[in-house]
CSV table of C-alpha atoms in Angstrom, one decimal:
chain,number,residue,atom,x,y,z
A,1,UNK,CA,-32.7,164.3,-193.4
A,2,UNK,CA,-29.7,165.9,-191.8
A,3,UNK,CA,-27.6,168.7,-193.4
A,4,UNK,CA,-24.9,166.5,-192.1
A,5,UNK,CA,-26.1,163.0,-193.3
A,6,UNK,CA,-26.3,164.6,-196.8
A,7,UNK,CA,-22.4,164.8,-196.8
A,8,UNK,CA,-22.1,161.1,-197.8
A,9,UNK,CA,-24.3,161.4,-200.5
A,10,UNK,CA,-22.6,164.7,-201.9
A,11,UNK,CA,-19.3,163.3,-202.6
A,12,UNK,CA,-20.1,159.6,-204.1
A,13,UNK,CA,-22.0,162.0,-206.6
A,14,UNK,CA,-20.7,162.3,-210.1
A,15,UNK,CA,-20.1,165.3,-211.1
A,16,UNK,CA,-19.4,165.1,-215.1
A,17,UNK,CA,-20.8,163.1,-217.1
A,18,UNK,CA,-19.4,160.3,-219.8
A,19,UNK,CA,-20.5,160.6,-224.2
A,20,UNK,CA,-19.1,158.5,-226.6
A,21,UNK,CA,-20.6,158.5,-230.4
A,22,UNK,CA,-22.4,155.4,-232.3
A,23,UNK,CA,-19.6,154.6,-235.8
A,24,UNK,CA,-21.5,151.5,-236.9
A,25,UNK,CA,-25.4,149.8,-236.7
A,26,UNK,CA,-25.2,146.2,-238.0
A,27,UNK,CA,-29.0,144.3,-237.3
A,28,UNK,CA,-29.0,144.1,-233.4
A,29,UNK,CA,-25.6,145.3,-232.5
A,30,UNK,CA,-24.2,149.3,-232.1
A,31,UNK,CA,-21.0,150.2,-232.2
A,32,UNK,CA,-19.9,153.5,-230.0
A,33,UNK,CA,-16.4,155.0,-229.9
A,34,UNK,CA,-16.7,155.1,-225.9
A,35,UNK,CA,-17.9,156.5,-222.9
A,36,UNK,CA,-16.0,154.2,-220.5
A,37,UNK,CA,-18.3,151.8,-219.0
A,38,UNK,CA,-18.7,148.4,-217.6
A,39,UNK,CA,-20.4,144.6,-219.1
A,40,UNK,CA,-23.9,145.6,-218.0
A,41,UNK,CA,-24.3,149.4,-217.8
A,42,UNK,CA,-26.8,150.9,-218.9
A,43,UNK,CA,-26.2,154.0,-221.8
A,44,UNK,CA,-28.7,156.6,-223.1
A,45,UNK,CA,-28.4,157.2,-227.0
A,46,UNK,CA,-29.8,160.4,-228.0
A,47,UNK,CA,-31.4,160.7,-231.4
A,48,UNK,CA,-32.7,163.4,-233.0
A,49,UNK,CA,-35.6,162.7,-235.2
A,50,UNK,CA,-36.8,163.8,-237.9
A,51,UNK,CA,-39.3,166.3,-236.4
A,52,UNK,CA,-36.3,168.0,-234.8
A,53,UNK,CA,-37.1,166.7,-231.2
A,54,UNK,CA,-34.6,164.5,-229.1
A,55,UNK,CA,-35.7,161.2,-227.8
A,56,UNK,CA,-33.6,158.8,-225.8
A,57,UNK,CA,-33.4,154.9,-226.9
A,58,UNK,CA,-31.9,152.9,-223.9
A,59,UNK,CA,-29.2,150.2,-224.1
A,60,UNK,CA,-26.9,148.3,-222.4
A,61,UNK,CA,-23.7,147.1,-223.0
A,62,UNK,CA,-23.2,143.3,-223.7
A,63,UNK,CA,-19.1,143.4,-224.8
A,64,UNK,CA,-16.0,145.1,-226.5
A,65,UNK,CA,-14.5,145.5,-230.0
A,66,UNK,CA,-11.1,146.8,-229.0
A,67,UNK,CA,-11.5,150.5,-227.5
A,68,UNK,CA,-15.5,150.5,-228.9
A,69,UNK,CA,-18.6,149.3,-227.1
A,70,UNK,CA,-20.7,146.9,-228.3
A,71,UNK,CA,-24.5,147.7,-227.3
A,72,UNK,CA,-27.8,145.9,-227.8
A,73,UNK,CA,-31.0,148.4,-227.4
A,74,UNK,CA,-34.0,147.9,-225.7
A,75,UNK,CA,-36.1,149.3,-227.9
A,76,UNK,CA,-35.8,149.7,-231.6
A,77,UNK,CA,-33.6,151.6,-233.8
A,78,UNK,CA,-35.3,153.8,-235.7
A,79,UNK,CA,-33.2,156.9,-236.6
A,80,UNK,CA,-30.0,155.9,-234.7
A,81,UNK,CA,-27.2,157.6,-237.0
A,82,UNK,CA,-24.1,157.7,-236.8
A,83,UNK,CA,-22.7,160.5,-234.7
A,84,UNK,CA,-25.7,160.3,-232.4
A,85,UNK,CA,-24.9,160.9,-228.5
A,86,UNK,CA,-24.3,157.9,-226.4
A,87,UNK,CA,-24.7,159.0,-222.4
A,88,UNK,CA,-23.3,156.1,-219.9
A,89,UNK,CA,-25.0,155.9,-217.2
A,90,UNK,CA,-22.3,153.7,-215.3
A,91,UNK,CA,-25.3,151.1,-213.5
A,92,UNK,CA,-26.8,148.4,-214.0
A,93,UNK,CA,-30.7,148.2,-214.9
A,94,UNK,CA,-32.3,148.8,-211.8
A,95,UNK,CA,-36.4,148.6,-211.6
A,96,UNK,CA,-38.7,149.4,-208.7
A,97,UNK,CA,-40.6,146.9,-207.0
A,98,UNK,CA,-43.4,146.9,-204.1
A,99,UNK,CA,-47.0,145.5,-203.1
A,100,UNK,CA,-48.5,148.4,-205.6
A,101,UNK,CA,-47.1,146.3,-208.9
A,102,UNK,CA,-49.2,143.2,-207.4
A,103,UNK,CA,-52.4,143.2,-209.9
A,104,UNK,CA,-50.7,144.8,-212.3
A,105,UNK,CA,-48.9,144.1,-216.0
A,106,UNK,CA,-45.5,145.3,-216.4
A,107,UNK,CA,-42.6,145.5,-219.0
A,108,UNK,CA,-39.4,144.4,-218.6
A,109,UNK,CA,-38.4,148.0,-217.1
A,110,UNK,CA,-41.2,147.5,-214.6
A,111,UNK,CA,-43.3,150.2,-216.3
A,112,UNK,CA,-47.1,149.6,-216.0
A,113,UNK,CA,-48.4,148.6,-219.7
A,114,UNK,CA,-51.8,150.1,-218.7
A,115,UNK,CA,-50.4,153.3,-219.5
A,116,UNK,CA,-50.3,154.6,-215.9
A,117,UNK,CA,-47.2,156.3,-214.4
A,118,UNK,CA,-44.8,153.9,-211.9
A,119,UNK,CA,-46.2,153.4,-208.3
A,120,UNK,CA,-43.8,156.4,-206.3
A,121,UNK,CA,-42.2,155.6,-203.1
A,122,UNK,CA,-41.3,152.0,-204.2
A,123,UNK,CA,-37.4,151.0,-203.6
A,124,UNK,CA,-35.3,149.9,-206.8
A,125,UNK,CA,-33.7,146.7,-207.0
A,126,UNK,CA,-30.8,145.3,-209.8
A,127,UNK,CA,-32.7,142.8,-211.7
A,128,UNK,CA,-28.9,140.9,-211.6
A,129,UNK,CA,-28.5,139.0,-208.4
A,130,UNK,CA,-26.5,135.7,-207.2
A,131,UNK,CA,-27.8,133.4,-206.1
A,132,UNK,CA,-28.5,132.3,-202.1
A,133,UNK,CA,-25.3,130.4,-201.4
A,134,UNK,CA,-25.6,126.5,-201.3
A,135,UNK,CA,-24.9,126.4,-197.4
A,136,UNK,CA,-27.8,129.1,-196.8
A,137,UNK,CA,-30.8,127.4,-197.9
A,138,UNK,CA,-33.1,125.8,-196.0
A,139,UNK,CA,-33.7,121.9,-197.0
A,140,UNK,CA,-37.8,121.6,-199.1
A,141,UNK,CA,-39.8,119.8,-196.4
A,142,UNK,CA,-43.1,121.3,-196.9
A,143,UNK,CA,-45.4,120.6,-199.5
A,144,UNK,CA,-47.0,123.0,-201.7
A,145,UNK,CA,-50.7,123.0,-202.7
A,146,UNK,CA,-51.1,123.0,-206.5
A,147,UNK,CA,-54.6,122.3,-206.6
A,148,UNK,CA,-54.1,119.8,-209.7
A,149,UNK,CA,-55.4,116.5,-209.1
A,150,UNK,CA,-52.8,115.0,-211.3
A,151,UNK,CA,-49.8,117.0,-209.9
A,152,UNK,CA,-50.3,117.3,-205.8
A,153,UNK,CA,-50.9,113.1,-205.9
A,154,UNK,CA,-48.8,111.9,-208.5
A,155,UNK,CA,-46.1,114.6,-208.8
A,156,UNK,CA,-46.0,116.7,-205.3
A,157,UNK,CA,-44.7,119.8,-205.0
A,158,UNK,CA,-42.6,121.2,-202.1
A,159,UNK,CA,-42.1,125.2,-200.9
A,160,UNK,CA,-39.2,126.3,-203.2
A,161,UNK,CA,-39.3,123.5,-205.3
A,162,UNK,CA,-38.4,124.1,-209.4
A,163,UNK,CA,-39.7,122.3,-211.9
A,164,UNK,CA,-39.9,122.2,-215.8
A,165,UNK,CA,-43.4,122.2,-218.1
A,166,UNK,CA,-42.2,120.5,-221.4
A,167,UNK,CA,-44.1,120.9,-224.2
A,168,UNK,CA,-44.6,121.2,-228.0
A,169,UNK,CA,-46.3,124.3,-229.2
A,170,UNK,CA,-50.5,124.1,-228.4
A,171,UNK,CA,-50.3,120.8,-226.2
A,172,UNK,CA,-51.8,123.0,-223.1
A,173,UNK,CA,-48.5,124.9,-221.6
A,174,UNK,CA,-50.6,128.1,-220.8
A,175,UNK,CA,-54.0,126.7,-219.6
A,176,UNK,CA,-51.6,124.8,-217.1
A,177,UNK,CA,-50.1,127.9,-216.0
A,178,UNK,CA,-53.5,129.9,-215.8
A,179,UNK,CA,-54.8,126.8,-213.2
A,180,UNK,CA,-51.5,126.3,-211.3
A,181,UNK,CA,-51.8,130.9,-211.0
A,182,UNK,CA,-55.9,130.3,-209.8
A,183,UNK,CA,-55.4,127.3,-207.3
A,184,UNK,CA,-51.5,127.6,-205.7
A,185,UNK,CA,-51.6,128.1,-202.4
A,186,UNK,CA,-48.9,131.5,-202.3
A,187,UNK,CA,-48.7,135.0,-201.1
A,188,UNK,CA,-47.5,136.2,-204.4
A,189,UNK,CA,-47.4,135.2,-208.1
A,190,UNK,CA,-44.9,136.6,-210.4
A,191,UNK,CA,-45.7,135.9,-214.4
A,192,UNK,CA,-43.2,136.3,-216.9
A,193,UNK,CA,-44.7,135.9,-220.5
A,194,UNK,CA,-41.5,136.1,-222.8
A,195,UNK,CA,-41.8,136.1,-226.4
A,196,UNK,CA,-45.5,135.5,-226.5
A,197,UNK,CA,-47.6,136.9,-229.4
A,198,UNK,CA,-49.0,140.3,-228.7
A,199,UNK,CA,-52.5,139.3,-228.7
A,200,UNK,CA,-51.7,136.4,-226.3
A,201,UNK,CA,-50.5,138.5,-223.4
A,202,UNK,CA,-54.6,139.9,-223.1
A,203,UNK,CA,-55.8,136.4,-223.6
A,204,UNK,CA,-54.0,134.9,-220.8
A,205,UNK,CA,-54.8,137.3,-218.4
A,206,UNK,CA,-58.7,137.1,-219.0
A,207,UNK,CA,-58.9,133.4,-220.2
A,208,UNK,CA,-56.5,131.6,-218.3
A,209,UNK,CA,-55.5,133.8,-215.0
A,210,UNK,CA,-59.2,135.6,-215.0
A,211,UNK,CA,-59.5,138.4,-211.9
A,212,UNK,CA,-58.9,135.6,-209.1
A,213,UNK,CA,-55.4,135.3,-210.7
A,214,UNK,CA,-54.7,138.8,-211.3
A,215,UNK,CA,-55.5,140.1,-207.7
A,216,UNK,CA,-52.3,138.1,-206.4
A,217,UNK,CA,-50.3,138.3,-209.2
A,218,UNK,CA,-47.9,140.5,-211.2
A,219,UNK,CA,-47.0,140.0,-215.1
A,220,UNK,CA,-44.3,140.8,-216.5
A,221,UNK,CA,-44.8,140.8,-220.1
A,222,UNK,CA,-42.2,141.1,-223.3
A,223,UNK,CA,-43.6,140.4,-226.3
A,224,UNK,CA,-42.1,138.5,-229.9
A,225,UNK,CA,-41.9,142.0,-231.5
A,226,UNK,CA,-39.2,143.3,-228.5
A,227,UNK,CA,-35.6,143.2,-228.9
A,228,UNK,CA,-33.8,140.2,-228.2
A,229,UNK,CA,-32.8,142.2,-225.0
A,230,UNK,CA,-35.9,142.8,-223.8
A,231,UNK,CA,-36.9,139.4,-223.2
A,232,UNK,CA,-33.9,138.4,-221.5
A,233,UNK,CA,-34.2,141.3,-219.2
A,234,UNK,CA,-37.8,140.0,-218.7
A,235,UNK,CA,-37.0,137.2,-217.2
A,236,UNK,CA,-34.6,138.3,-215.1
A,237,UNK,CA,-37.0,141.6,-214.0
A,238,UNK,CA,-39.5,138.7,-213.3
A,239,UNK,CA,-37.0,137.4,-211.1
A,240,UNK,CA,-36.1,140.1,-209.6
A,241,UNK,CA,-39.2,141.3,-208.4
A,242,UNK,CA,-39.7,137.6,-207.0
A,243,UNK,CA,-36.9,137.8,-205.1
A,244,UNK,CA,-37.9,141.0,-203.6
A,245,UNK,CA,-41.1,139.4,-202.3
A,246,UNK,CA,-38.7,136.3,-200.8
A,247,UNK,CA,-36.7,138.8,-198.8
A,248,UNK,CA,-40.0,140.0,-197.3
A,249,UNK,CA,-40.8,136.5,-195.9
A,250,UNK,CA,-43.2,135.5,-198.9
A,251,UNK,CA,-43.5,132.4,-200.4
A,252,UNK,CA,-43.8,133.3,-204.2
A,253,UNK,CA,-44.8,131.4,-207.2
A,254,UNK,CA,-42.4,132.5,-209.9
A,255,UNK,CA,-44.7,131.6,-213.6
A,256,UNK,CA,-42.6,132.0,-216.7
A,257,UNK,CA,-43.1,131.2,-220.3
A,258,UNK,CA,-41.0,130.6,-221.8
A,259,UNK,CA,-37.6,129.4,-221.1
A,260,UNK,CA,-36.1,128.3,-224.3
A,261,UNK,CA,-37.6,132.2,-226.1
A,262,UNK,CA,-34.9,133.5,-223.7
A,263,UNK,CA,-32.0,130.9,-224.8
A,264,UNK,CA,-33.0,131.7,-228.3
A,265,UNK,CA,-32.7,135.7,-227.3
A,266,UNK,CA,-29.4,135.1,-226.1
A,267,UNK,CA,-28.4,133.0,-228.9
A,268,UNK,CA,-29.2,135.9,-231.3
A,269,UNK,CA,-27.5,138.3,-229.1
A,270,UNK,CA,-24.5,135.7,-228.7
A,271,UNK,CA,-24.4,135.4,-233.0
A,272,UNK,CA,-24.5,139.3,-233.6
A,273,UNK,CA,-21.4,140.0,-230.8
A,274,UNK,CA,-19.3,137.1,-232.9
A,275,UNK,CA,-19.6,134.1,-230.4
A,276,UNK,CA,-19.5,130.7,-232.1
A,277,UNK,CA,-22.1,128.7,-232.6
A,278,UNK,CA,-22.2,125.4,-231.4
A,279,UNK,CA,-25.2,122.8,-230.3
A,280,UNK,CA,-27.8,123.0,-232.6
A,281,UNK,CA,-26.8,127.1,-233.3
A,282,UNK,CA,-26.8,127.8,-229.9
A,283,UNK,CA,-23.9,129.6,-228.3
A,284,UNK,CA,-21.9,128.9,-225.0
A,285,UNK,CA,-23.4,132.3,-223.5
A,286,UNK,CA,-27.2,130.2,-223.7
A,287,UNK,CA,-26.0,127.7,-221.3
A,288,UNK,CA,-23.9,129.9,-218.8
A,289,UNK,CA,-27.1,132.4,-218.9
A,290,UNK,CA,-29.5,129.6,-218.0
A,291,UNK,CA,-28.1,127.9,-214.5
A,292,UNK,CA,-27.5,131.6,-213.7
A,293,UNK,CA,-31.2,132.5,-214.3
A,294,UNK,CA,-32.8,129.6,-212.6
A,295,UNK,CA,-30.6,129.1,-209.7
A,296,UNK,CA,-31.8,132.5,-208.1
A,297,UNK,CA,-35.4,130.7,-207.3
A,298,UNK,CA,-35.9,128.1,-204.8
A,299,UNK,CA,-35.7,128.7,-200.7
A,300,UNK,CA,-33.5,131.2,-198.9
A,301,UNK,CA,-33.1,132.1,-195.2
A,302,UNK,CA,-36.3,134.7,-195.4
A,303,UNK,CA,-38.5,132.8,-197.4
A,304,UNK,CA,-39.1,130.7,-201.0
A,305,UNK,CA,-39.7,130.8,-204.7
A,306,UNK,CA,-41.7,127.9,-206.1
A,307,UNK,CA,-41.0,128.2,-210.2
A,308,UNK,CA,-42.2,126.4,-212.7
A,309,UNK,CA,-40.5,126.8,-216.4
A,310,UNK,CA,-42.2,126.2,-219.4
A,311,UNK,CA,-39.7,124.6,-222.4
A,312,UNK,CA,-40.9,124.9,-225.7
A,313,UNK,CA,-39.6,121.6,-227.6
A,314,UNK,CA,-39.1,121.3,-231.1
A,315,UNK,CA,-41.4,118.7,-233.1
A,316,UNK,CA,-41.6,117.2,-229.1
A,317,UNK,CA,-38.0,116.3,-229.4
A,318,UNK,CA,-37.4,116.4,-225.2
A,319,UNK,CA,-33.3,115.4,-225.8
A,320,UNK,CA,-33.3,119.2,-227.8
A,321,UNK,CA,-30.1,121.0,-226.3
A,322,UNK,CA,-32.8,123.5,-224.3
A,323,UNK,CA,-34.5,121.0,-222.7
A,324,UNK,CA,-31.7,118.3,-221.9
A,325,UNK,CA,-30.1,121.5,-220.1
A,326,UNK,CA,-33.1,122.6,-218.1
A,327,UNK,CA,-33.8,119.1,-217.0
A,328,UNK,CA,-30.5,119.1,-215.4
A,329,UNK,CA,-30.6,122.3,-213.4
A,330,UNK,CA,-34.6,121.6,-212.3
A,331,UNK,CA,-35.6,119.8,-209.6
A,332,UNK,CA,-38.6,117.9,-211.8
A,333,UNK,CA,-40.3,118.1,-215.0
A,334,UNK,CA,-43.7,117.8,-215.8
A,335,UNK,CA,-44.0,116.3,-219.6
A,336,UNK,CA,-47.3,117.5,-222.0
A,337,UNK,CA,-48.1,114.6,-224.4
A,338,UNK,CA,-49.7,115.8,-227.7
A,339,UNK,CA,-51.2,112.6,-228.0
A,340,UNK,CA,-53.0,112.7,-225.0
A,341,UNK,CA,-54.4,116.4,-225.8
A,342,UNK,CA,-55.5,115.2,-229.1
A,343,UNK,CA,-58.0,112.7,-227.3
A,344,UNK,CA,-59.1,115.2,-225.4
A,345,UNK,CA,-57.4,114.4,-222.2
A,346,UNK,CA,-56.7,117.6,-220.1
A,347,UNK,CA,-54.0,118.4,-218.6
A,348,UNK,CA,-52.0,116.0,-220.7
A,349,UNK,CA,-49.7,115.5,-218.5
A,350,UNK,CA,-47.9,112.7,-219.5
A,351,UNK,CA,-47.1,110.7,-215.7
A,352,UNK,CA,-44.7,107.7,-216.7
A,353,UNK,CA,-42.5,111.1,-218.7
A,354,UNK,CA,-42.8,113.2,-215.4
A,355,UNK,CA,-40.9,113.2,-212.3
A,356,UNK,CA,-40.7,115.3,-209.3
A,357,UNK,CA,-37.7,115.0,-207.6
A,358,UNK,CA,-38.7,115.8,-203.7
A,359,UNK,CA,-41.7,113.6,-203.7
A,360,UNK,CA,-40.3,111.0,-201.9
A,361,UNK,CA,-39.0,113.5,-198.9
A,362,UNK,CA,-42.7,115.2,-198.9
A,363,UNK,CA,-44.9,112.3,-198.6
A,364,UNK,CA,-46.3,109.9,-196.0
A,365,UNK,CA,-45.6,106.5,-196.9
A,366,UNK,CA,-49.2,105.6,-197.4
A,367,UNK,CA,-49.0,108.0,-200.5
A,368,UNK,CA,-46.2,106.9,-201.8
A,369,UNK,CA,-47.4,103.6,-202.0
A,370,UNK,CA,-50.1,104.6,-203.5
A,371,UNK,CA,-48.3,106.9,-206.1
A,372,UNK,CA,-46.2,104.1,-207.2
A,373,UNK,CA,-48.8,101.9,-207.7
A,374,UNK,CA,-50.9,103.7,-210.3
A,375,UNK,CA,-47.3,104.7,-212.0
A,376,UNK,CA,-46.6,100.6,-212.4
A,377,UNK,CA,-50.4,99.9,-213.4
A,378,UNK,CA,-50.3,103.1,-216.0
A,379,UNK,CA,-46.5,101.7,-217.2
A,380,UNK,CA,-47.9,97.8,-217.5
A,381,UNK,CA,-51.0,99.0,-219.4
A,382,UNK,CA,-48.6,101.1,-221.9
A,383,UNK,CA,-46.1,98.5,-222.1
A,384,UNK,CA,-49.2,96.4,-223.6
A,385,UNK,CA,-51.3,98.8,-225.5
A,386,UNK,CA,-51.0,97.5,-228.7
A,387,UNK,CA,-51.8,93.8,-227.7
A,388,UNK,CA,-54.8,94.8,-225.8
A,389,UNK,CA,-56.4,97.3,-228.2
A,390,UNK,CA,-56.3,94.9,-231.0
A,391,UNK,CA,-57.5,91.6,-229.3
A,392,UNK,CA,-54.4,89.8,-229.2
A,393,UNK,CA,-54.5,89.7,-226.0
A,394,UNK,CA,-56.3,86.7,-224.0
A,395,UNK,CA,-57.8,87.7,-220.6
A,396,UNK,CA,-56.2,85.5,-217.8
A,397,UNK,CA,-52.8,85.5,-219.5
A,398,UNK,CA,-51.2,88.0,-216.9
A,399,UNK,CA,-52.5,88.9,-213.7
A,400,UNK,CA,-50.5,92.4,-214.1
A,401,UNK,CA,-52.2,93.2,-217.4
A,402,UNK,CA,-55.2,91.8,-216.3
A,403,UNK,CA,-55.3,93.8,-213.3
A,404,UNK,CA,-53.8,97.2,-215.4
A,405,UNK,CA,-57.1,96.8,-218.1
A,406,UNK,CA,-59.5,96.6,-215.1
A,407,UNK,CA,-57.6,99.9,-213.0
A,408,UNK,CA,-57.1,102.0,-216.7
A,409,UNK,CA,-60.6,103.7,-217.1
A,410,UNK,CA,-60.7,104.9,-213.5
A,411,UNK,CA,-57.1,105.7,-213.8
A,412,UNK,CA,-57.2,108.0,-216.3
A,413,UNK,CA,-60.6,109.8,-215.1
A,414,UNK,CA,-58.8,110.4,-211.9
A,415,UNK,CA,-56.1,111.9,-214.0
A,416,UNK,CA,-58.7,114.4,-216.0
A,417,UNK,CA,-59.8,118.0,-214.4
A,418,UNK,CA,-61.4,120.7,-215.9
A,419,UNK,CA,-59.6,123.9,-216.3
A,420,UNK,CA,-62.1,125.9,-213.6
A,421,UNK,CA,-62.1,122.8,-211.2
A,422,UNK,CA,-60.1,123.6,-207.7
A,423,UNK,CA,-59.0,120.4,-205.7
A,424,UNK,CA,-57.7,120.1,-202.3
A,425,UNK,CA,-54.8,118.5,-201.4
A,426,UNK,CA,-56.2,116.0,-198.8
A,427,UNK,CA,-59.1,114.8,-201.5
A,428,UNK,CA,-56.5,114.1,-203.8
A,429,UNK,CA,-54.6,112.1,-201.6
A,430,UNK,CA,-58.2,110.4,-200.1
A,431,UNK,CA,-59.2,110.0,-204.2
A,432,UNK,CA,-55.7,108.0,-204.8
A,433,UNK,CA,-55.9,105.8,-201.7
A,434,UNK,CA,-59.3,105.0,-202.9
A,435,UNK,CA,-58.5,104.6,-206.3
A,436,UNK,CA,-55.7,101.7,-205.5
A,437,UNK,CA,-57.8,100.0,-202.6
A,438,UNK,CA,-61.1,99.5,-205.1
A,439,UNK,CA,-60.1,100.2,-208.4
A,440,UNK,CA,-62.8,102.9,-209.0
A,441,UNK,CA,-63.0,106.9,-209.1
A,442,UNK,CA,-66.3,109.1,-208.5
């Protein structure tokens, strides 16, 4: 570079440099009598420990108590004092991103978690973004290969489409998640695991992903133990680097589990800055945060993100604040049915519960005749569960339950696949047609 093309860069540099001092630590929140900053910046508190040597505990500011700053760290707060040096930065949270994260496991500051030193040469990106404007994206008229029997013929996918995994806790959420990483057909897939138990993060990268998932894939992991902060900025790094790999003319597959860990993140960083709460505890700030989060995924003019949110629902309640909201701002949802695990039925994904919303728009007519005839066999067979599995029923009453008893069995074996099992999308579709035409399933 230019002696001359340095002169731009020269005078946007600051040249002093902003301190303010923490008054007041109460459970997540710090209080600092300045430096002047913004919603968002990033600030450097220097502590002095107790060995005499400085280290630096990173925070950002999330709101205003009069002329103070309110800040919420990203790490913990061991041997913040009062007095102790608060540096502003005056940006945002900024990470770098490239195709040497891809295989990888990052934090939410994109900082390898194998211990080895950030990738040079990478450009940095703010992990805040707005969305593509409505009139910019491209309409979803491609399908996507999920390579799940039950999902590509029943529920299809398109390019950019976003759709919701509801679940209760141990129903199958992250075995779905590991098969959909394995058999997708996409250049890139982005994994947030927010909230997850430590031990869980290793586990799903060598149970559930295993080496043919990691190769294509970054993770972006922030743990239960992490500030509240942290795993809201992991999903939005996870985001972030998604989007980076759009703009290159990717189509990504954006992973993340879970959604409702960061609502309750922002809910507890919502309580300790005084907001109200309201539905169920949570505070407004949970559902502004969420339509901002999700809306960033789906197609643009350069290329697509295909997401899929997992929603942890309490005792299965789908109508809990959390998931009612996410099913509004998704484009599908994909329902887990405890009762179906429990028999032993993988993925238990419950169909008649589970809708895609682009289906229609992606799918010859042939299969959507054929999709909505299994749906009203599977619904007639439900509707009359009780009668049949207890005799009450007399064969020759109904030709539509008659009919629903003889297609059930083959039905729901078509529905079953094993975790390590890949399926094309055209044998799924030749499987379905099958299935309606003679009733059976090989």
């Amino acid at each position: 570079m230019k002696a001359k093309d340095l002169i731009p860069h020269i005078r946007n540099i600051n040249t002093f440099k902003r301190y303010g001092k923490v008054t007041k630590v109460v459970g997540l929140m710090i209080e600092s009598h300045g430096p002047e900053s913004s919603i968002g910046d990033v600030c450097l508190i220097h502590v002095s420990g107790r060995t005499g040597k400085i280290r630096t505990v990173m925070a950002e500011v999330v709101g205003f108590q009069g002329r103070k700053l309110i800040l919420m760290p990203y790490s913990n707060l061991m041997e913040v004092a009062p007095g102790s040096l608060v540096e502003s930065t005056n940006k945002p949270l900024k990470i770098h991103v490239g195709n040497e994260l891809i295989g990888k496991v990052v934090d939410p500051l994109g900082v390898p978690m194998d211990g080895s030193l950030v990738p040079q040469g990478m450009p940095s990106v703010p992990i805040e973004r707005n969305p593509p404007p409505p009139l910019t994206r491209p309409s979803i008229s491609s399908k996507l290969e999920v390579g799940i029997r039950v999902i590509d013929s029943l529920l299809t996918v398109g390019h950019g489409q976003r759709l919701g995994i509801f679940a209760g806790s141990g129903v199958g959420k992250s075995t779905l998640l590991g098969m959909i990483a394995r058999n997708i057909h996409a250049d890139v897939n982005v994994i947030a695991l927010i909230g997850e138990r430590g031990r869980e993060v290793k586990e799903f990268i060598e149970r559930d992903l295993g080496p043919e998932g990691l190769k294509k894939s970054i993770i972006v992991a922030a743990t239960s133990d992490q500030p509240a902060l942290m795993r809201i900025r992991g999903a939005f790094t996870a985001t972030a680097i998604a989007e980076y790999f759009r703009d290159k003319g990717c189509n990504v597959t954006l992973l993340m589990d879970s959604v409702t860990r960061v609502a309750m993140s922002q809910r507890e960083i919502g309580l300790a800055v005084g907001e109200p709460p309201t539905t169920k505890g949570y505070t407004p700030s949970v559902f502004a945060l969420l339509p901002r989060l999700m809306e960033r995924t789906g197609t643009s003019e350069k290329g697509s993100i295909t997401a899929f949110y997992t929603v942890l629902v309490d005792g299965d309640d789908l109508n809990e604040p959390v998931a009612d909201t996410v099913r509004g701002i998704l484009d599908g949802h994909v329902v887990l049915d405890r009762a179906m695990a429990q028999k032993g039925h993988y993925p238990a994904i419950n169909v008649l519960n589970s809708i895609s919303r682009l289906m229609n728009h992606l799918v010859t007519p042939e299969h959507k005749k054929a999709a909505e005839k299994i749906r009203n066999v599977l619904g007639t067979y439900m509707n009359n569960e009780d009668l049949i599995n207890i005799g009450a029923y007399k064969k020759g009453s109904s030709a539509e339950i008659d009919e629903a008893i003889q297609y059930y069995p083959a039905i729901m074996k078509f529905l079953q696949q094993e975790t390590n099992e890949r399926i094309s999308s055209e044998e799924c579709i030749r499987s379905l047609i099958h299935l309606v035409e003679t009733g059976e399933f090989k």
